[in-house]
Each structure stands twice: as C-alpha cells, then as structure tokens.
Amino acid sequence: KRASSTRAASLASTLAVLANIERELGQLDEALAHSTESLALRRQVYGNDSPMLSSGLVTQARVLAELRRDSEAIALLDEAIDLHARLGNQDSAAAANAYFERGRFLLERGSAQEALPLLERAHAILAAHLPQGASMPERYEQALVAARAATAR
C-alpha cells in the first residue's frame, strides 16, 4: 500500500506540473483535466488536512481562473489559505504561495485594495524563508509593485 501511495503522490505532482505547462501554453481544457486529477489524487493520498494539499488547490485555482470560473477559483484559494490557518502553518512558504495567488487573482480582477494586504503578507512570509542574500521571486515583486501603484491612484 505504501508503494501505491508513493506512486499516487508522484503522479499527482507530475500531473500538476503538466497542468501548469498546459495552462501557460493556453491548453486550458487539458490543464483542467490534469489539475483535477492531480487534486483528486492529493486528496486521496494526503487527505484534506495536510499541507501537501495546498499546491494542488492553487494549481487547480489558477487553471479555473484562466477559464474565468472565478467563484470556483476563489473557493479553492480560500480553502488553501484556511488549510494553513487550521494547521497552524500560516507562515510557511506554501502558505505564502496561497496568499500570493489569492492576491494576484484579486489584482488581475481589478481589486487592488483587497489584493495589497495579501500580497504584502505573501512577500513578508517568503522573505523570511529565503536564504540570506537570495532575491525575492520576480513575480512577487511585480505583483506587489502593481498593487501599490493601483492603490496609490
């Protein structure tokens, strides 16, 4: 059974990577199928109370957001954020990713005022996890600058 769980976990990760590539290429139907399967496998292997579920929720949400299925995307991003809060690891790098994606989603939909605190929190959390001298990922910097600029208007 353990080998089966290990294979399922590896398959879930592989499907998530494939879904992200397909999303970036605009192959959204394929990305949705693969992210859906990946998330289902993660739920099966890890259950609903594991931080390992978070990246699957975020991957699925990003695909849904691209498909303009906003309410479904928001629900998954909120589930990821709530998961980290429930588990007491809301200051983890995985939580930073969930806050970032929720903030980026809001920013892309024109809600910079709501996005800014989420993006600032994601930035602060990730900064605490980066090795000394490492730079912040560009996507975090760009989103934060855009949200600050939009709220300053």
PDB file of N, CA and C in Angstrom, residues 99-123 143-144 146-148 150-151:
ATOM      1  N   TYR A  99      -1.398  32.818  -0.335  1.00  0.00           N
ATOM      2  CA  TYR A  99      -1.719  34.241  -0.190  1.00  0.00           C
ATOM      3  C   TYR A  99      -1.381  35.002  -1.471  1.00  0.00           C
ATOM      4  N   PHE A 100      -0.230  34.676  -2.045  1.00  0.00           N
ATOM      5  CA  PHE A 100       0.184  35.352  -3.275  1.00  0.00           C
ATOM      6  C   PHE A 100      -0.819  35.119  -4.394  1.00  0.00           C
ATOM      7  N   GLU A 101      -1.200  33.872  -4.600  1.00  0.00           N
ATOM      8  CA  GLU A 101      -2.120  33.573  -5.706  1.00  0.00           C
ATOM      9  C   GLU A 101      -3.487  34.209  -5.491  1.00  0.00           C
ATOM     10  N   ARG A 102      -3.959  34.247  -4.243  1.00  0.00           N
ATOM     11  CA  ARG A 102      -5.242  34.906  -3.946  1.00  0.00           C
ATOM     12  C   ARG A 102      -5.117  36.400  -4.208  1.00  0.00           C
ATOM     13  N   GLY A 103      -4.000  36.995  -3.787  1.00  0.00           N
ATOM     14  CA  GLY A 103      -3.773  38.411  -4.045  1.00  0.00           C
ATOM     15  C   GLY A 103      -3.626  38.717  -5.525  1.00  0.00           C
ATOM     16  N   ARG A 104      -2.886  37.884  -6.223  1.00  0.00           N
ATOM     17  CA  ARG A 104      -2.712  38.104  -7.666  1.00  0.00           C
ATOM     18  C   ARG A 104      -4.041  37.994  -8.393  1.00  0.00           C
ATOM     19  N   PHE A 105      -4.851  37.019  -7.994  1.00  0.00           N
ATOM     20  CA  PHE A 105      -6.176  36.860  -8.593  1.00  0.00           C
ATOM     21  C   PHE A 105      -6.989  38.150  -8.422  1.00  0.00           C
ATOM     22  N   LEU A 106      -7.023  38.681  -7.200  1.00  0.00           N
ATOM     23  CA  LEU A 106      -7.776  39.910  -6.934  1.00  0.00           C
ATOM     24  C   LEU A 106      -7.221  41.080  -7.740  1.00  0.00           C
ATOM     25  N   LEU A 107      -5.908  41.174  -7.806  1.00  0.00           N
ATOM     26  CA  LEU A 107      -5.271  42.245  -8.574  1.00  0.00           C
ATOM     27  C   LEU A 107      -5.661  42.153 -10.045  1.00  0.00           C
ATOM     28  N   GLU A 108      -5.624  40.951 -10.608  1.00  0.00           N
ATOM     29  CA  GLU A 108      -5.978  40.756 -12.015  1.00  0.00           C
ATOM     30  C   GLU A 108      -7.445  41.084 -12.283  1.00  0.00           C
ATOM     31  N   ARG A 109      -8.279  40.966 -11.255  1.00  0.00           N
ATOM     32  CA  ARG A 109      -9.712  41.249 -11.418  1.00  0.00           C
ATOM     33  C   ARG A 109     -10.054  42.687 -11.028  1.00  0.00           C
ATOM     34  N   GLY A 110      -9.021  43.498 -10.778  1.00  0.00           N
ATOM     35  CA  GLY A 110      -9.242  44.916 -10.516  1.00  0.00           C
ATOM     36  C   GLY A 110      -9.497  45.278  -9.068  1.00  0.00           C
ATOM     37  N   SER A 111      -9.220  44.389  -8.145  1.00  0.00           N
ATOM     38  CA  SER A 111      -9.444  44.644  -6.717  1.00  0.00           C
ATOM     39  C   SER A 111      -8.115  44.824  -5.989  1.00  0.00           C
ATOM     40  N   ALA A 112      -7.373  45.840  -6.403  1.00  0.00           N
ATOM     41  CA  ALA A 112      -6.037  46.070  -5.841  1.00  0.00           C
ATOM     42  C   ALA A 112      -6.088  46.347  -4.345  1.00  0.00           C
ATOM     43  N   GLN A 113      -7.127  47.032  -3.889  1.00  0.00           N
ATOM     44  CA  GLN A 113      -7.244  47.353  -2.464  1.00  0.00           C
ATOM     45  C   GLN A 113      -7.313  46.080  -1.618  1.00  0.00           C
ATOM     46  N   GLU A 114      -8.055  45.090  -2.077  1.00  0.00           N
ATOM     47  CA  GLU A 114      -8.151  43.804  -1.380  1.00  0.00           C
ATOM     48  C   GLU A 114      -6.882  42.972  -1.574  1.00  0.00           C
ATOM     49  N   ALA A 115      -6.259  43.109  -2.736  1.00  0.00           N
ATOM     50  CA  ALA A 115      -5.078  42.310  -3.073  1.00  0.00           C
ATOM     51  C   ALA A 115      -3.851  42.717  -2.268  1.00  0.00           C
ATOM     52  N   LEU A 116      -3.701  44.005  -2.017  1.00  0.00           N
ATOM     53  CA  LEU A 116      -2.469  44.516  -1.419  1.00  0.00           C
ATOM     54  C   LEU A 116      -2.100  43.839  -0.101  1.00  0.00           C
ATOM     55  N   PRO A 117      -2.997  43.718   0.888  1.00  0.00           N
ATOM     56  CA  PRO A 117      -2.565  43.069   2.135  1.00  0.00           C
ATOM     57  C   PRO A 117      -2.171  41.609   1.957  1.00  0.00           C
ATOM     58  N   LEU A 118      -2.826  40.915   1.039  1.00  0.00           N
ATOM     59  CA  LEU A 118      -2.469  39.515   0.775  1.00  0.00           C
ATOM     60  C   LEU A 118      -1.089  39.422   0.139  1.00  0.00           C
ATOM     61  N   LEU A 119      -0.818  40.296  -0.817  1.00  0.00           N
ATOM     62  CA  LEU A 119       0.485  40.301  -1.485  1.00  0.00           C
ATOM     63  C   LEU A 119       1.589  40.726  -0.532  1.00  0.00           C
ATOM     64  N   GLU A 120       1.306  41.690   0.340  1.00  0.00           N
ATOM     65  CA  GLU A 120       2.303  42.102   1.331  1.00  0.00           C
ATOM     66  C   GLU A 120       2.592  40.959   2.309  1.00  0.00           C
ATOM     67  N   ARG A 121       1.550  40.256   2.715  1.00  0.00           N
ATOM     68  CA  ARG A 121       1.752  39.132   3.632  1.00  0.00           C
ATOM     69  C   ARG A 121       2.576  38.038   2.948  1.00  0.00           C
ATOM     70  N   ALA A 122       2.220  37.696   1.715  1.00  0.00           N
ATOM     71  CA  ALA A 122       2.961  36.671   0.972  1.00  0.00           C
ATOM     72  C   ALA A 122       4.436  37.067   0.851  1.00  0.00           C
ATOM     73  N   HIS A 123       4.665  38.314   0.528  1.00  0.00           N
ATOM     74  CA  HIS A 123       6.028  38.825   0.368  1.00  0.00           C
ATOM     75  C   HIS A 123       6.802  38.692   1.675  1.00  0.00           C
ATOM     76  N   ALA A 143       3.921  41.865  -8.715  1.00  0.00           N
ATOM     77  CA  ALA A 143       2.535  41.952  -8.242  1.00  0.00           C
ATOM     78  C   ALA A 143       2.414  42.978  -7.127  1.00  0.00           C
ATOM     79  N   LEU A 144       3.370  43.001  -6.218  1.00  0.00           N
ATOM     80  CA  LEU A 144       3.332  43.943  -5.106  1.00  0.00           C
ATOM     81  C   LEU A 144       3.458  45.376  -5.611  1.00  0.00           C
ATOM     82  N   ALA A 146       2.652  46.486  -8.583  1.00  0.00           N
ATOM     83  CA  ALA A 146       1.419  46.809  -9.315  1.00  0.00           C
ATOM     84  C   ALA A 146       0.276  47.125  -8.357  1.00  0.00           C
ATOM     85  N   ALA A 147       0.150  46.345  -7.275  1.00  0.00           N
ATOM     86  CA  ALA A 147      -0.922  46.590  -6.316  1.00  0.00           C
ATOM     87  C   ALA A 147      -0.717  47.924  -5.602  1.00  0.00           C
ATOM     88  N   ARG A 148       0.508  48.224  -5.237  1.00  0.00           N
ATOM     89  CA  ARG A 148       0.785  49.506  -4.569  1.00  0.00           C
ATOM     90  C   ARG A 148       0.507  50.675  -5.511  1.00  0.00           C
ATOM     91  N   ALA A 150      -1.579  50.715  -8.032  1.00  0.00           N
ATOM     92  CA  ALA A 150      -3.030  50.801  -8.270  1.00  0.00           C
ATOM     93  C   ALA A 150      -3.765  51.406  -7.077  1.00  0.00           C
ATOM     94  N   THR A 151      -3.286  51.131  -5.874  1.00  0.00           N
ATOM     95  CA  THR A 151      -3.967  51.686  -4.692  1.00  0.00           C
ATOM     96  C   THR A 151      -3.556  53.137  -4.440  1.00  0.00           C
TER      97      THR A 151
END
